[in-house]
């Protein structure tokens, strides 16, 4: 399709040039029409090629100018010498239209800059910043604007070429000029002092005032790409459960809308200078679910204590990263993680490791026995992604995924849920290709199996629950809304909204599973249902060495791990403690039948006791609950931050030395400083 569109566009321009130079009216008309059609197909079906053209300096403006230039050349070639004067106004009008197009683009850039605020917020009342709805998309996208505004002019020139009547070209140009002038005027109005949003300093003053009013105590700091939002989202509910005045601090503007539904204020501070304003706030503790290059910037704030909470724990090297020693404390789930840091010798001292459990796992229901006789055995295959280091043992998708899925689908009593990691295939194209093949295997098995489906009322109930949930968690933005408009549309949420969202999510999950046939295999790739909801439906987990295993252990259910590396099974178990209570599967999936038998007949399950012991090592004790331990760790670190601030204030009051610029003692007038003698010791 790409080559077809590219070929048509190139051929159309070549034919248009030939038609203009000969001159040949039918060829010129047909080629111009084909060029416009190819342009439309480009924007409709091949948006990626639009960027490719722009990078090669053949963007829509160049293409549109070339198209109209060839039409003008054709008109001049078609007319006699005495007709050139009649076409001169058309050329002048066309030049004026392009001048207006570039003027609109320049003004739209200025408008965009006035609407790009130094602080982006969500769940905060930003009405004081004089925010307004964004300009129409047509005025902000040069390609779409030129195609739309220039179409009457191009059509008029084509009509003039066909009839040799300049009036058609003049009429088309008049329409294009009028529309362009209207758009330019609409943008210029937005630059008037009373119509533009608050300026940078005014926004910063407003942000300082909001910090002083809200008085945040604990926050979640996150920086990352769009696909990594899940790392922050898994900590939203525990953070909200702390009470007090939590805040979410982001660094990338695109992340503001990727944070899941929450009533917690969200502030995005892209610049380091803006971030440093937190130093003088009441914020005491920041929690870090991931490491990033920008994390080092916030660690420079001395008035805030920092705790690394990670976004899951596993036996991977990422769970004992040397970066962790940069934080004041490292919060882990259980004793196994403490031992992992000690063995890794990455500079994290044992006194700085705090065991808090996994407060997210309250949503995981405990083991309630094997599947009932005659019922389907639900298996969740949730492999991790390939990672950055290229280790073939990271993910089972490439080496074993298809074999595992085929073996599971071969059992008529299995219902398979396939939930790949969101980053699968982002580094290794082989993983992406294998993932797509697995998805097709699962869907094909469902088509072949067939069976009764829930009645229409289940689908109606799901649609109703979806609409109810969407109404609570989405702000209903226009497609043209920019960040400033979204700030305006997302003020502080109404009281009780968080509870309403939790109830709506639970009702949606019930309706979702009720709308699916019990026999049907599923490929689960959307954010809903979440991973823990799949845990609660599964009788068995098949996964890789990842945090999924640790979290699943909270259920007490059987699990299996694929060994796709070069390690023997005994070495594999010894190298990865989370595998100690697992059934180890080889890449050929030969152990799947015996595994399924142990799930259906608990008397054959020889690993139940080991799973309970491993859960205690990985996740810590059940009492006190993880949420209480998490809240206690937050209180303790907040208290440490307060004590640190108090000590620093006392030192300032006593005029004791503090780190910073040295203050030279006052000298009597008329004297000069002499260098001190240097010496050893």
XYZ file of C-alpha atoms in Angstrom:
681
model
C 0.000 0.000 0.000
C 2.832 2.399 0.845
C 4.584 1.758 -2.447
C 1.291 2.116 -4.318
C 0.532 5.529 -2.812
C 4.129 6.661 -3.328
C 4.088 5.450 -6.921
C 0.776 7.150 -7.726
C 1.940 10.424 -6.174
C 5.262 10.409 -8.040
C 3.631 9.432 -11.332
C 0.967 12.119 -10.885
C 3.554 14.853 -10.373
C 5.559 13.641 -13.361
C 2.438 13.533 -15.551
C 1.369 16.957 -14.276
C 4.757 18.415 -15.205
C 4.535 16.837 -18.644
C 0.987 18.143 -19.126
C 2.056 21.639 -18.113
C 5.105 21.759 -20.392
C 3.566 20.280 -23.551
C 0.920 21.793 -22.785
C -1.805 19.111 -22.725
C -5.016 20.029 -20.868
C -6.525 16.534 -20.329
C -3.240 15.160 -19.020
C -2.785 18.180 -16.756
C -6.297 17.819 -15.310
C -6.137 14.063 -14.777
C -2.660 14.208 -13.239
C -3.655 17.031 -10.869
C -6.768 15.145 -9.758
C -4.722 11.969 -9.225
C -2.185 13.929 -7.192
C -4.928 15.298 -4.919
C -6.438 11.815 -4.516
C -3.062 10.346 -3.599
C -2.594 13.157 -1.081
C -5.909 12.267 0.534
C -4.988 8.575 0.677
C -1.657 9.509 2.244
C -3.324 11.297 5.149
C -6.096 8.751 5.505
C -4.198 5.444 5.437
C -0.443 6.141 5.446
C 0.190 8.687 8.191
C 3.671 7.294 8.745
C 4.699 8.352 5.247
C 3.685 11.938 6.029
C 6.542 12.098 8.542
C 8.866 10.369 6.087
C 8.116 13.001 3.432
C 8.694 15.776 5.963
C 12.094 14.352 6.924
C 13.090 14.254 3.269
C 12.121 17.951 2.847
C 9.112 17.056 0.698
C 6.403 17.957 3.203
C 2.829 18.905 2.313
C 3.721 22.574 1.774
C 6.362 21.692 -0.813
C 4.011 19.255 -2.538
C 1.137 21.735 -2.577
C 3.346 24.555 -3.889
C 4.679 22.256 -6.626
C 1.154 21.206 -7.615
C -0.080 24.785 -7.891
C 3.133 25.920 -9.617
C 2.674 23.293 -12.312
C -0.907 24.463 -12.793
C 0.297 28.053 -13.212
C 2.991 26.921 -15.692
C 0.324 25.038 -17.605
C -1.923 28.101 -17.710
C 0.891 30.305 -18.956
C 1.858 27.727 -21.591
C -1.738 27.313 -22.726
C -2.396 31.041 -23.137
C -1.093 33.211 -25.903
C 1.337 35.972 -25.072
C -1.498 38.511 -24.830
C -3.231 36.337 -22.194
C -0.347 36.459 -19.749
C -1.726 39.710 -18.339
C -5.049 37.999 -17.585
C -3.303 35.280 -15.596
C -0.989 37.627 -13.715
C -3.621 38.437 -11.018
C -4.109 34.695 -10.449
C -0.389 34.278 -9.844
C -0.383 37.252 -7.477
C -3.411 35.859 -5.609
C -1.744 32.490 -5.287
C 1.412 34.094 -3.874
C -0.710 36.067 -1.405
C -2.453 32.883 -0.284
C 0.853 31.188 0.476
C 2.039 34.270 2.337
C -1.091 34.030 4.486
C -0.465 30.324 5.030
C 3.003 30.992 6.401
C 1.693 33.897 8.488
C -0.922 31.599 10.024
C 1.784 29.071 10.803
C 3.952 31.697 12.485
C 1.058 33.007 14.581
C -0.067 29.466 15.491
C 3.433 28.802 16.852
C 3.184 31.947 18.973
C -0.254 30.889 20.240
C 1.057 27.418 21.067
C 3.917 28.923 23.048
C 1.556 31.078 25.099
C -0.476 27.941 25.868
C 2.580 25.832 26.813
C 2.689 26.450 30.544
C 5.688 25.701 32.795
C 3.410 23.603 35.029
C 0.780 21.128 33.819
C -1.780 19.917 36.335
C -4.658 17.514 36.745
C -7.167 17.359 39.590
C -6.215 20.946 40.464
C -8.387 24.052 40.026
C -6.478 26.067 37.401
C -9.247 28.555 36.564
C -7.107 31.455 37.835
C -4.743 30.987 34.872
C -7.269 32.314 32.311
C -7.229 29.069 30.356
C -9.461 28.805 27.292
C -10.361 26.072 24.793
C -7.658 25.330 22.241
C -7.806 26.705 18.675
C -9.320 24.353 16.060
C -6.995 21.594 14.910
C -7.180 22.920 11.355
C -5.380 26.090 12.439
C -2.663 24.135 14.280
C -1.796 21.495 11.669
C -0.106 23.052 8.623
C -0.625 20.034 6.385
C -4.341 19.708 6.989
C -4.796 23.485 6.898
C -3.031 23.951 3.577
C -4.938 21.068 2.008
C -8.296 22.403 3.210
C -7.721 26.127 2.695
C -5.919 25.650 -0.624
C -8.427 23.264 -2.161
C -10.737 26.025 -3.547
C -7.749 27.769 -5.166
C -6.475 24.539 -6.727
C -9.953 23.621 -7.958
C -10.372 27.089 -9.473
C -7.055 26.859 -11.307
C -8.021 23.443 -12.655
C -11.315 24.857 -13.907
C -9.471 27.735 -15.548
C -7.105 25.295 -17.273
C -10.086 23.314 -18.564
C -12.165 26.318 -19.789
C -9.543 29.008 -20.354
C -11.739 31.269 -18.174
C -9.701 33.132 -15.503
C -12.860 33.882 -13.544
C -12.916 30.365 -12.070
C -9.374 30.667 -10.795
C -10.142 34.091 -9.366
C -13.230 32.762 -7.566
C -11.357 29.816 -6.069
C -8.516 32.052 -4.924
C -10.994 34.499 -3.389
C -12.508 31.706 -1.282
C -9.093 30.448 -0.177
C -7.936 33.965 0.716
C -11.106 34.677 2.692
C -10.809 31.464 4.687
C -7.100 32.062 5.357
C -7.729 35.630 6.506
C -10.466 34.435 8.836
C -8.162 31.831 10.362
C -5.338 34.339 10.771
C -7.681 36.783 12.497
C -8.950 34.103 14.885
C -5.387 33.287 15.930
C -4.342 36.932 16.281
C -7.227 37.554 18.679
C -5.746 34.921 20.997
C -2.545 36.954 21.298
C -4.325 39.985 22.756
C -3.281 40.606 26.396
C -6.713 39.792 27.791
C -7.155 36.645 25.708
C -3.901 34.787 26.342
C -3.301 32.489 29.333
C -1.198 33.545 32.303
C 2.477 34.123 31.611
C 5.326 31.959 32.899
C 6.046 33.919 36.076
C 2.357 34.249 36.875
C 1.938 30.477 36.526
C 4.929 29.820 38.769
C 3.567 32.206 41.413
C 0.200 30.436 41.177
C 1.912 27.062 41.603
C 3.804 28.269 44.682
C 0.533 29.545 46.155
C -1.163 26.193 45.442
C 1.656 24.322 47.186
C 1.273 26.612 50.179
C -2.505 26.010 50.318
C -2.487 22.275 49.650
C 0.563 21.538 51.840
C 1.482 18.130 50.331
C 3.227 15.637 52.590
C 4.015 12.575 50.464
C 4.275 12.201 46.711
C 4.898 9.739 43.899
C 7.658 10.801 41.500
C 7.654 9.345 38.003
C 9.499 9.909 34.754
C 9.287 7.592 31.770
C 7.884 6.755 28.370
C 4.235 6.347 27.493
C 4.330 2.546 27.678
C 5.755 2.609 31.203
C 2.772 4.323 32.836
C 1.728 1.034 34.440
C 4.746 1.330 36.743
C 3.266 4.427 38.367
C -0.366 3.355 38.105
C 0.136 0.316 40.334
C 0.990 2.650 43.249
C -1.963 5.032 42.894
C -4.369 3.161 45.143
C -1.856 2.549 47.973
C -0.874 6.221 47.781
C -4.484 7.361 47.923
C -5.115 5.017 50.868
C -2.556 6.868 52.967
C -4.907 9.775 53.491
C -3.268 13.093 54.190
C -2.321 15.228 51.205
C -0.561 13.121 48.553
C 0.610 14.434 45.191
C 1.913 12.880 41.965
C 4.965 14.580 40.437
C 5.670 13.934 36.746
C 8.347 15.243 34.371
C 6.955 14.499 30.884
C 3.860 16.340 29.669
C 2.524 13.336 27.771
C 2.357 11.344 30.999
C -0.295 13.566 32.617
C -3.169 11.869 30.797
C -1.597 8.408 30.997
C -1.851 8.284 34.758
C -4.910 6.187 35.552
C -8.065 7.528 37.183
C -7.256 9.033 40.564
C -8.358 11.853 42.779
C -4.774 12.700 43.757
C -3.484 16.036 42.404
C -1.081 15.536 39.493
C 1.596 18.128 38.709
C 4.000 17.921 35.781
C 7.195 19.956 36.164
C 9.229 19.566 32.948
C 12.013 22.023 33.831
C 14.558 21.395 36.568
C 14.224 24.999 37.763
C 10.494 24.474 38.314
C 11.072 21.122 40.000
C 13.374 22.772 42.532
C 10.467 24.854 43.850
C 9.439 21.719 45.738
C 12.407 22.315 48.057
C 10.517 25.079 49.852
C 7.218 23.191 50.034
C 5.861 20.996 52.816
C 6.552 17.847 50.769
C 8.510 15.456 52.974
C 8.714 12.131 51.123
C 8.783 11.088 47.464
C 8.221 7.488 46.414
C 9.962 6.254 43.268
C 8.490 3.261 41.383
C 11.240 3.311 38.751
C 14.671 4.711 37.946
C 15.221 7.217 35.164
C 17.770 9.757 34.071
C 15.648 12.563 35.497
C 15.451 10.914 38.909
C 18.899 12.267 39.739
C 17.514 15.786 39.396
C 14.899 15.465 42.135
C 17.332 13.618 44.418
C 19.219 16.909 44.708
C 16.428 18.396 46.859
C 17.779 18.079 50.426
C 14.498 18.788 52.241
C 12.780 15.679 50.822
C 13.439 12.052 51.748
C 13.345 9.563 48.883
C 12.251 5.918 48.937
C 12.593 3.482 46.049
C 9.476 1.276 45.954
C 10.026 -0.313 42.528
C 7.198 -1.506 40.281
C 7.517 -5.170 41.147
C 10.165 -7.562 42.451
C 11.825 -10.466 40.732
C 15.151 -12.239 40.503
C 16.201 -10.018 37.616
C 19.151 -7.684 37.996
C 16.730 -4.747 37.757
C 15.476 -5.686 41.239
C 18.883 -4.982 42.788
C 20.044 -2.094 40.602
C 23.057 -0.121 41.917
C 21.028 3.054 41.310
C 19.024 2.139 44.430
C 21.835 3.308 46.697
C 21.049 6.891 45.677
C 17.810 6.818 47.680
C 17.441 7.377 51.411
C 15.607 4.071 51.766
C 14.740 1.076 49.605
C 11.318 -0.402 50.324
C 10.916 -4.062 49.459
C 8.215 -6.676 49.886
C 9.913 -9.292 52.072
C 13.138 -10.859 53.354
C 14.073 -12.297 49.948
C 14.581 -8.821 48.470
C 16.676 -7.790 51.463
C 18.884 -10.834 50.880
C 19.015 -10.062 47.162
C 20.489 -6.611 47.790
C 22.976 -8.027 50.307
C 24.182 -10.676 47.867
C 24.398 -8.220 44.961
C 26.729 -5.893 46.922
C 25.583 -2.825 44.984
C 26.049 -0.364 47.835
C 22.592 -0.576 49.431
C 23.104 -0.895 53.181
C 20.868 -3.258 55.099
C 19.778 -0.506 57.512
C 18.243 1.377 54.579
C 16.089 -1.565 53.424
C 12.512 -1.527 54.761
C 10.106 -4.439 54.297
C 6.581 -3.245 53.548
C 5.036 -6.154 51.634
C 3.059 -5.431 48.478
C 0.077 -3.188 49.360
C -1.387 -3.667 45.864
C -2.026 -7.359 46.491
C -5.121 -6.829 48.612
C -6.994 -7.209 45.320
C -5.690 -10.780 44.820
C -8.108 -13.399 46.152
C -6.643 -16.476 47.929
C -6.742 -20.030 46.625
C -10.231 -21.536 46.918
C -9.489 -25.062 45.740
C -9.106 -26.795 42.361
C -11.540 -26.278 39.482
C -14.837 -28.085 39.984
C -15.270 -31.401 38.141
C -16.408 -30.714 34.603
C -15.425 -27.040 34.781
C -12.713 -25.545 32.630
C -9.228 -25.133 34.074
C -8.351 -21.481 33.487
C -4.663 -20.978 32.710
C -3.104 -17.519 32.621
C -0.043 -17.271 30.373
C 1.587 -13.942 31.285
C 5.143 -13.861 29.918
C 7.433 -10.919 30.546
C 9.160 -8.915 27.795
C 12.580 -9.435 26.249
C 14.385 -6.743 28.290
C 17.220 -4.470 27.228
C 20.131 -6.898 27.537
C 19.114 -9.451 24.891
C 19.290 -12.398 27.318
C 17.310 -15.252 25.701
C 16.133 -16.357 29.151
C 14.261 -13.124 29.851
C 11.089 -14.074 28.010
C 9.615 -17.382 26.945
C 7.710 -15.803 24.060
C 10.440 -16.296 21.463
C 11.791 -19.757 22.324
C 8.845 -21.477 23.993
C 5.712 -19.349 23.715
C 4.096 -21.095 20.782
C 4.911 -24.575 22.129
C 3.434 -23.715 25.529
C 0.278 -22.294 24.006
C -0.198 -25.239 21.656
C 0.238 -27.687 24.550
C -2.298 -25.826 26.672
C -4.794 -25.480 23.824
C -4.476 -29.206 23.081
C -6.191 -29.971 26.399
C -9.968 -29.732 25.825
C -10.523 -28.824 29.474
C -8.318 -25.710 29.389
C -9.446 -22.153 28.969
C -6.427 -19.971 28.179
C -5.980 -16.297 29.052
C -2.999 -14.808 27.230
C -1.767 -11.491 28.659
C 1.623 -10.433 27.252
C 3.762 -7.730 28.837
C 2.989 -4.232 27.431
C 6.602 -3.856 26.230
C 6.751 -7.195 24.381
C 8.469 -6.691 21.030
C 9.668 -3.164 21.784
C 13.328 -4.252 21.550
C 13.440 -7.598 19.736
C 11.327 -7.913 16.562
C 11.356 -11.684 17.016
C 9.412 -11.268 20.246
C 6.870 -9.066 18.501
C 6.427 -11.586 15.680
C 6.082 -14.487 18.127
C 3.556 -12.519 20.176
C 1.397 -11.941 17.098
C 1.540 -15.623 16.176
C 0.511 -16.610 19.712
C -2.439 -14.249 19.599
C -3.612 -15.814 16.361
C -3.215 -19.328 17.800
C -5.449 -18.397 20.747
C -8.098 -16.749 18.586
C -8.099 -19.610 16.083
C -8.592 -22.133 18.906
C -11.624 -20.186 20.114
C -13.117 -20.139 16.636
C -12.656 -23.895 16.287
C -14.029 -24.690 19.751
C -17.300 -22.755 19.603
C -20.117 -23.167 22.074
C -23.002 -21.339 23.771
C -22.604 -17.660 24.492
C -24.190 -15.492 27.205
C -27.451 -13.893 26.165
C -27.651 -10.345 24.888
C -28.371 -8.952 28.344
C -24.768 -9.656 29.410
C -23.397 -7.505 26.577
C -25.904 -4.770 27.431
C -24.824 -4.872 31.075
C -21.154 -4.620 30.082
C -21.886 -1.644 27.821
C -23.751 0.065 30.659
C -20.946 -0.580 33.135
C -18.351 0.598 30.601
C -20.232 3.841 30.018
C -20.580 4.382 33.766
C -16.879 3.793 34.381
C -15.802 5.930 31.428
C -17.986 8.752 32.670
C -16.174 8.665 36.009
C -12.593 8.320 34.776
C -12.574 10.377 31.571
C -13.027 14.097 31.214
C -14.657 13.991 27.777
C -12.107 16.117 25.979
C -12.600 17.410 22.484
C -10.250 15.854 19.947
C -8.765 19.331 19.494
C -8.051 19.826 23.212
C -4.462 20.686 24.116
C -2.787 20.506 27.532
C -4.052 23.911 28.625
C -7.643 22.983 27.791
C -7.302 19.650 29.603
C -6.048 21.500 32.676
C -9.178 23.640 32.517
C -11.442 20.581 32.171
C -9.807 18.626 35.021
C -10.270 20.619 38.220
C -10.274 19.121 41.694
C -12.563 16.051 41.677
C -15.799 15.984 43.611
C -15.766 14.398 47.098
C -16.448 10.675 47.025
C -15.327 10.249 43.426
C -12.510 7.832 44.314
C -14.932 5.460 46.049
C -17.356 5.680 43.162
C -14.552 4.766 40.731
C -13.565 1.710 42.797
C -17.144 0.472 42.881
C -17.570 1.097 39.150
C -14.340 -0.790 38.381
C -15.468 -3.791 40.436
C -18.865 -3.779 38.724
C -17.196 -3.517 35.307
C -14.949 -6.510 35.990
C -17.927 -8.634 37.023
C -19.832 -7.587 33.897
C -16.791 -8.202 31.674
C -16.280 -11.798 32.763
C -20.038 -12.461 32.705
C -20.178 -11.319 29.074
C -17.623 -13.936 27.961
C -18.339 -17.635 27.372
C -16.670 -19.864 29.954
C -15.143 -21.975 27.183
C -13.651 -19.120 25.158
C -9.923 -18.417 25.169
C -9.001 -14.760 25.560
C -6.192 -12.441 24.455
C -6.044 -9.692 27.087
C -4.020 -6.684 25.960
C -6.058 -3.683 27.114
C -5.546 -1.936 30.437
C -8.847 -3.460 31.539
C -9.142 -6.056 32.941
C -5.945 -5.570 34.997
C -3.465 -8.338 35.719
C -4.758 -8.983 39.239
C -8.285 -9.537 37.897
C -6.810 -12.223 35.631
C -5.081 -13.731 38.694
C -8.469 -14.108 40.357
C -9.901 -15.964 37.341
C -6.939 -18.285 36.858
C -6.357 -21.705 38.391
C -2.753 -21.742 37.156
C -0.129 -19.207 36.079
C 2.520 -19.859 33.432
C 5.096 -17.092 33.311
C 8.783 -16.191 33.264
C 11.194 -15.005 35.932
C 9.484 -11.702 36.705
C 7.534 -9.803 39.335
C 4.369 -11.499 38.075
C 5.448 -14.635 39.937
C 5.962 -12.834 43.245
C 2.582 -11.147 43.024
C 0.792 -14.362 42.031
C 2.166 -16.103 45.111
C -0.252 -14.009 47.170
C -3.018 -16.233 45.777
C -1.394 -19.498 46.886
C -2.257 -21.074 43.517
C 0.105 -23.276 41.462
C 2.427 -21.641 38.980
C 4.969 -22.695 36.380
C 8.044 -20.965 34.970
C 9.516 -21.514 31.531
C 13.254 -22.176 31.470
C 14.359 -20.942 28.054
C 17.974 -20.219 28.897
C 20.934 -22.583 28.944
C 20.757 -23.453 32.659
C 20.005 -26.945 33.914
C 16.859 -27.152 36.045
C 18.694 -27.455 39.366
C 20.927 -24.491 38.519
C 17.895 -22.590 37.260
C 16.096 -23.067 40.578
C 19.178 -22.126 42.558
C 19.867 -19.038 40.459
C 16.301 -17.725 40.726
C 14.775 -18.173 44.194
C 11.290 -17.219 42.941
C 11.300 -20.491 40.969
C 11.716 -22.605 44.127
C 8.001 -23.445 44.374
C 7.309 -23.579 40.626
C 6.924 -26.326 38.091
C 9.755 -25.730 35.615
C 8.748 -26.132 31.979
C 11.196 -26.769 29.156
C 10.860 -24.995 25.785
C 9.201 -28.053 24.227
C 6.371 -27.801 26.810
C 6.485 -31.536 27.454
C 5.615 -31.049 31.132
C 2.264 -29.322 30.512
C -0.009 -32.444 30.810
C 1.447 -33.424 34.199
C 1.197 -29.823 35.364
C -2.497 -29.623 34.481
C -3.130 -32.928 36.273
C -1.573 -31.561 39.482
C -3.789 -28.495 39.294
C -6.963 -30.576 38.906
C -5.937 -33.100 41.560
C -4.424 -31.284 44.553
C -3.213 -34.555 46.058
C -0.636 -34.616 43.235
C 0.495 -31.068 43.988
C 3.779 -31.509 45.834
C 4.656 -27.826 45.899
C 1.794 -26.326 47.966
C 3.874 -26.148 51.158
C 6.826 -24.650 49.332
C 4.575 -21.980 47.798
C 3.391 -20.886 51.240
C 6.957 -20.689 52.556
C 8.142 -18.833 49.455
C 5.270 -16.354 49.695
C 6.378 -15.545 53.230
C 9.963 -14.956 52.057
C 8.973 -12.889 49.034
C 6.009 -10.924 50.369
C 6.528 -10.913 54.114
C 4.018 -11.872 56.832
C 0.268 -11.473 56.435
C 0.078 -9.583 59.746
C 0.236 -6.705 60.083
C -1.305 -6.142 56.630
C 0.930 -4.730 53.940
C -1.047 -1.490 53.746
C -0.384 -0.868 57.428
C 3.335 -1.547 57.007
C 3.405 0.744 53.976
C 1.662 3.531 55.876
C 4.018 3.050 58.811
C 7.076 3.312 56.560
C 5.695 6.555 55.101
C 5.107 7.998 58.578
C 8.594 7.048 59.737
C 10.310 8.570 56.711
C 8.180 11.725 56.981
C 9.268 12.024 60.594
C 12.910 11.629 59.535
C 12.441 14.427 56.997
C 10.942 16.687 59.670
C 13.825 15.969 62.033
C 16.318 16.777 59.275
C 14.619 20.081 58.523
C 14.545 20.936 62.217
C 18.272 20.259 62.591
C 19.088 22.394 59.576
C 16.890 25.236 60.866
C 18.603 25.076 64.257
C 22.035 25.234 62.637
C 20.993 28.284 60.635
C 19.591 29.945 63.728
C 22.840 29.274 65.571
C 24.859 30.494 62.588
C 26.631 27.133 62.440
C 28.315 26.102 59.182
C 26.155 24.457 56.531
C 27.108 23.034 53.136
C 27.092 25.836 50.585
C 29.049 28.942 49.623
C 31.648 29.939 52.199
C 31.131 33.237 53.952
C 34.328 35.262 54.303
C 34.758 37.046 57.655
C 34.493 40.814 57.559
C 37.848 42.652 57.305
C 38.723 46.071 58.598
C 38.733 48.667 55.904
C 42.054 49.312 54.287
C 43.319 45.779 54.740
C 43.757 43.152 52.090
C 43.555 39.404 52.313
C 46.864 37.607 52.390
C 47.147 34.005 51.266
C 47.479 31.499 54.048
C 50.693 29.447 54.081
C 50.296 25.969 52.712
C 51.639 22.970 54.482
C 51.141 19.279 55.034
C 48.556 17.888 57.428
